[in-house]
């Protein structure tokens, strides 16, 4: 999301990090570290908010007011193939593809947009209550996170809520669900300001386990507190999973035992 210094006291953040820390009372949920398959270039000035892969092209949305944009990028080189700016008064957030369209949301504006996936021509806008953080789709609905433990399932045509799902880990609600990706029947969600991705059962909302990105964070070695992991993209055709973070110079292709990855 955005700068932690603007939204949360450090004490509140520390308390939540303790909930996700190994050795805490909820540590019985499995924690699996990623295995790096290879790295790809990534714009070190891209404040990543949304990410997905479609037909070999990487689509990325970036945040920050006056700097937010949606881009199509060449996976091999990181070169921007085309881009469109979000209105400067808005803070860009999650994106998802639905058929021949790209759907995007904004942080506090309560405004989302429909774009042509082919040329980023704006087709229209829609509105929702509360904040917009991450987006994905399960083949039937668009799934929206808003920083709370509740995911909203939207009808892809009307973009209205048809179902809500509360996400819990060991019976406790999971706050700060951020960027989303639907992978093999699970919802993967970055947990903002942590090194963890939650594996969520889309029926019950229960977290099945955690994916640990700590090794990638250490490899990046950023001293910027806002340069947190954010961005998950899945290539279903080749069974590849990609992750990155805000202002990270690398996109990581990773293997996650028990979830996905090359054999």
Coordinates of C-alpha atoms in Angstrom, one line a residue:
X1 CA 0.0 0.0 0.0
X2 CA 1.3 3.4 0.9
X3 CA 3.7 4.7 3.5
X4 CA 3.3 3.1 6.9
X5 CA 4.4 6.4 8.6
X6 CA 1.3 8.0 7.2
X7 CA -1.3 5.4 8.3
X8 CA -0.1 3.3 11.2
X9 CA 1.8 3.9 14.4
X10 CA 4.9 1.7 14.7
X11 CA 3.5 0.1 17.8
X12 CA 0.5 -1.2 15.9
X13 CA 2.6 -2.5 13.1
X14 CA 5.0 -4.3 15.5
X15 CA 2.0 -6.0 17.1
X16 CA 0.8 -7.3 13.8
X17 CA 4.3 -8.5 12.8
X18 CA 4.4 -10.5 16.1
X19 CA 1.2 -12.3 15.0
X20 CA 3.0 -13.5 11.9
X21 CA 6.4 -14.1 13.4
X22 CA 7.7 -17.7 13.7
X23 CA 7.3 -19.1 17.2
X24 CA 4.1 -17.1 17.9
X25 CA 1.0 -19.0 19.1
X26 CA -0.2 -19.4 15.5
X27 CA 3.0 -20.9 14.2
X28 CA 1.3 -24.3 13.7
X29 CA 0.2 -23.1 10.3
X30 CA 2.9 -24.2 7.8
X31 CA 5.4 -21.6 6.8
X32 CA 7.1 -22.4 3.5
X33 CA 10.1 -20.4 2.2
X34 CA 10.2 -19.7 -1.6
X35 CA 12.9 -21.2 -3.8
X36 CA 14.2 -18.8 -6.5
X37 CA 14.1 -20.3 -10.0
X38 CA 15.4 -17.2 -11.7
X39 CA 15.3 -13.4 -11.7
X40 CA 13.9 -11.0 -14.2
X41 CA 14.4 -7.2 -14.5
X42 CA 12.0 -4.9 -12.7
X43 CA 11.8 -1.1 -12.6
X44 CA 13.4 -0.1 -9.3
X45 CA 11.1 3.0 -9.3
X46 CA 7.9 1.1 -9.8
X47 CA 5.8 1.4 -6.6
X48 CA 4.0 -1.9 -7.3
X49 CA 0.4 -2.2 -6.4
X50 CA -1.0 -4.8 -8.8
X51 CA 0.6 -7.5 -11.0
X52 CA -0.6 -10.2 -13.4
X53 CA 0.7 -12.1 -16.4
X54 CA -1.4 -12.6 -19.6
X55 CA -0.2 -14.2 -22.8
X56 CA 3.4 -13.8 -21.8
X57 CA 3.1 -10.1 -21.1
X58 CA 3.5 -8.7 -17.5
X59 CA 0.9 -6.1 -16.5
X60 CA 1.7 -3.9 -13.5
X61 CA 0.0 -1.0 -11.7
X62 CA 1.9 1.5 -9.7
X63 CA 0.8 3.8 -6.9
X64 CA 1.5 7.2 -5.4
X65 CA -0.6 10.2 -6.2
X66 CA 0.5 12.0 -9.4
X67 CA 2.6 9.0 -10.3
X68 CA 0.1 6.1 -10.6
X69 CA 0.0 4.2 -13.9
X70 CA -0.9 0.9 -15.5
X71 CA 1.8 -0.7 -17.7
X72 CA 2.3 -3.6 -20.0
X73 CA 5.9 -4.8 -19.8
X74 CA 8.1 -7.2 -21.7
X75 CA 8.9 -10.0 -19.2
X76 CA 12.4 -10.7 -20.6
X77 CA 13.7 -7.1 -20.5
X78 CA 11.3 -5.2 -18.3
X79 CA 10.7 -2.7 -21.1
X80 CA 7.4 -0.8 -20.9
X81 CA 5.4 -1.7 -24.1
X82 CA 2.5 0.7 -23.3
X83 CA 1.2 2.6 -20.4
X84 CA -1.7 4.8 -19.2
X85 CA -1.7 7.3 -16.3
X86 CA -4.3 7.1 -13.6
X87 CA -5.9 10.5 -12.9
X88 CA -3.3 12.4 -10.9
X89 CA -5.6 13.0 -7.9
X90 CA -6.0 9.2 -7.4
X91 CA -3.7 6.6 -6.0
X92 CA -3.6 3.5 -8.2
X93 CA -4.0 0.1 -6.7
X94 CA -4.9 -3.4 -7.9
X95 CA -5.5 -4.6 -11.4
X96 CA -7.0 -7.8 -13.0
X97 CA -7.8 -9.0 -16.5
X98 CA -11.4 -10.0 -17.3
X99 CA -11.8 -11.3 -20.9
X100 CA -10.6 -8.4 -23.1
X101 CA -10.7 -5.8 -20.4
X102 CA -8.4 -4.7 -17.6
X103 CA -10.1 -3.7 -14.3
X104 CA -8.4 -1.3 -11.9
X105 CA -9.1 0.2 -8.5
X106 CA -7.8 3.2 -6.5
X107 CA -6.9 3.5 -2.9
X108 CA -9.2 6.0 -1.2
X109 CA -11.0 7.4 -4.2
X110 CA -13.8 4.8 -4.2
X111 CA -13.4 4.8 -8.0
X112 CA -12.4 2.0 -10.3
X113 CA -11.9 1.9 -14.1
X114 CA -12.4 -0.4 -17.0
X115 CA -9.8 -0.3 -19.7
X116 CA -9.3 -2.1 -23.0
X117 CA -6.6 -4.7 -22.4
X118 CA -5.3 -4.3 -26.0
X119 CA -4.6 -0.5 -25.9
X120 CA -5.5 0.8 -22.4
X121 CA -8.3 2.9 -23.8
X122 CA -10.6 3.8 -20.9
X123 CA -14.0 2.2 -21.3
X124 CA -15.7 3.5 -18.2
X125 CA -15.6 3.7 -14.4
X126 CA -17.4 2.2 -11.4
X127 CA -17.7 3.0 -7.7
X128 CA -17.4 1.1 -4.5
X129 CA -17.5 1.7 -0.8
X130 CA -14.4 1.9 1.3
X131 CA -10.8 1.5 0.0
X132 CA -9.4 -0.5 -3.0
X133 CA -6.2 -2.5 -2.5
X134 CA -5.8 -5.7 -4.5
X135 CA -7.7 -7.5 -7.3
X136 CA -7.8 -11.0 -8.7
X137 CA -10.4 -13.3 -10.3
X138 CA -11.4 -16.9 -9.8
X139 CA -13.0 -17.5 -13.2
X140 CA -16.5 -16.5 -11.9
X141 CA -16.0 -13.3 -9.9
X142 CA -13.6 -10.4 -9.4
X143 CA -12.1 -10.5 -5.9
X144 CA -11.2 -7.2 -4.2
X145 CA -9.2 -6.6 -1.0
X146 CA -9.5 -3.4 0.9
X147 CA -7.0 -3.7 3.8
X148 CA -9.5 -5.3 6.1
X149 CA -9.9 -9.1 6.7
X150 CA -12.9 -9.1 4.4
X151 CA -12.6 -10.0 0.7
X152 CA -15.3 -8.8 -1.6
X153 CA -16.4 -11.0 -4.6
X154 CA -17.8 -8.8 -7.4
X155 CA -20.0 -9.7 -10.4
X156 CA -17.6 -9.1 -13.3
X157 CA -20.2 -7.3 -15.4
X158 CA -21.9 -5.0 -12.9
X159 CA -18.9 -5.0 -10.5
X160 CA -21.3 -5.1 -7.5
X161 CA -20.7 -7.2 -4.4
X162 CA -22.2 -10.7 -4.6
X163 CA -20.4 -12.3 -1.6
X164 CA -18.0 -11.4 1.2
X165 CA -15.4 -13.6 2.8
X166 CA -13.7 -13.0 6.1
X167 CA -10.1 -14.3 6.1
X168 CA -8.9 -15.9 9.4
X169 CA -5.8 -17.6 10.6
X170 CA -6.3 -19.9 13.6
X171 CA -9.7 -18.3 14.2
X172 CA -8.3 -14.8 14.2
X173 CA -9.1 -12.2 11.4
X174 CA -6.1 -11.4 9.1
X175 CA -5.7 -7.7 8.6
X176 CA -4.0 -5.8 5.7
X177 CA -4.7 -8.3 2.9
X178 CA -3.1 -6.6 -0.1
X179 CA -2.2 -7.7 -3.6
X180 CA -4.0 -10.9 -4.7
X181 CA -3.6 -13.8 -7.1
X182 CA -5.8 -16.8 -7.7
X183 CA -3.5 -19.9 -8.0
X184 CA -4.8 -23.5 -8.3
X185 CA -7.9 -23.0 -6.3
X186 CA -6.3 -20.8 -3.6
X187 CA -6.2 -17.0 -3.1
X188 CA -2.7 -15.8 -2.5
X189 CA -2.5 -12.5 -0.7
X190 CA 0.4 -10.3 0.3
X191 CA 0.1 -9.1 3.9
X192 CA 1.1 -5.5 3.8
X193 CA 4.2 -4.6 5.8
X194 CA 5.2 -8.2 6.3
X195 CA 7.3 -10.8 4.4
X196 CA 4.4 -13.2 4.2
X197 CA 1.9 -14.3 1.6
X198 CA -1.3 -16.0 2.9
X199 CA -2.7 -19.1 1.2
X200 CA -6.4 -18.6 1.6
X201 CA -9.2 -21.2 1.1
X202 CA -11.8 -19.3 -1.1
X203 CA -14.7 -21.2 0.4
X204 CA -14.0 -21.0 4.2
X205 CA -11.6 -18.0 4.3
X206 CA -9.2 -19.9 6.4
X207 CA -5.5 -19.4 5.9
X208 CA -4.0 -22.8 4.9
X209 CA -0.4 -21.7 5.4
X210 CA 2.1 -18.9 4.8
X211 CA 4.6 -18.4 2.1
X212 CA 7.8 -16.7 3.4
X213 CA 9.5 -14.1 1.3
X214 CA 12.1 -13.2 3.8
X215 CA 15.0 -14.4 1.8
X216 CA 14.0 -12.2 -1.1
X217 CA 13.7 -9.2 1.1
X218 CA 17.2 -9.8 2.4
X219 CA 18.5 -10.2 -1.1
X220 CA 17.0 -6.9 -2.2
X221 CA 18.5 -5.3 0.9
X222 CA 16.5 -2.1 0.7
X223 CA 16.6 0.3 3.7
X224 CA 13.4 1.9 2.6
X225 CA 10.6 0.8 5.0
X226 CA 8.0 1.1 2.2
X227 CA 9.9 -1.2 -0.1
X228 CA 7.9 -4.2 1.0
X229 CA 6.9 -7.3 -0.9
X230 CA 3.8 -6.6 -3.1
X231 CA 3.0 -8.2 -6.4
X232 CA 2.1 -11.8 -7.3
X233 CA 1.6 -13.1 -10.9
X234 CA 0.9 -16.6 -12.0
X235 CA 1.5 -18.1 -15.4
X236 CA -1.0 -20.9 -15.6
X237 CA 0.2 -22.1 -19.1
X238 CA 3.7 -22.8 -17.8
X239 CA 2.9 -23.2 -14.1
X240 CA 5.2 -20.3 -13.0
X241 CA 4.8 -18.0 -10.1
X242 CA 6.4 -14.5 -9.9
X243 CA 6.7 -12.1 -7.0
X244 CA 8.2 -8.7 -6.5
X245 CA 7.9 -5.7 -4.2
X246 CA 7.6 -1.9 -4.2
X247 CA 10.7 -0.3 -5.9
X248 CA 12.4 -3.7 -6.2
X249 CA 15.0 -4.0 -9.0
X250 CA 14.1 -7.6 -9.5
X251 CA 11.1 -9.8 -10.3
X252 CA 11.5 -13.3 -8.9
X253 CA 10.3 -16.5 -10.5
X254 CA 9.8 -18.8 -7.5
X255 CA 9.0 -22.3 -6.6
X256 CA 6.7 -22.9 -3.6
X257 CA 6.7 -26.6 -2.5
X258 CA 3.1 -27.7 -2.1
X259 CA 1.7 -24.8 -4.0
X260 CA 3.2 -24.4 -7.5
X261 CA 6.4 -24.1 -9.4
X262 CA 8.4 -26.1 -12.0
X263 CA 9.0 -29.8 -11.3

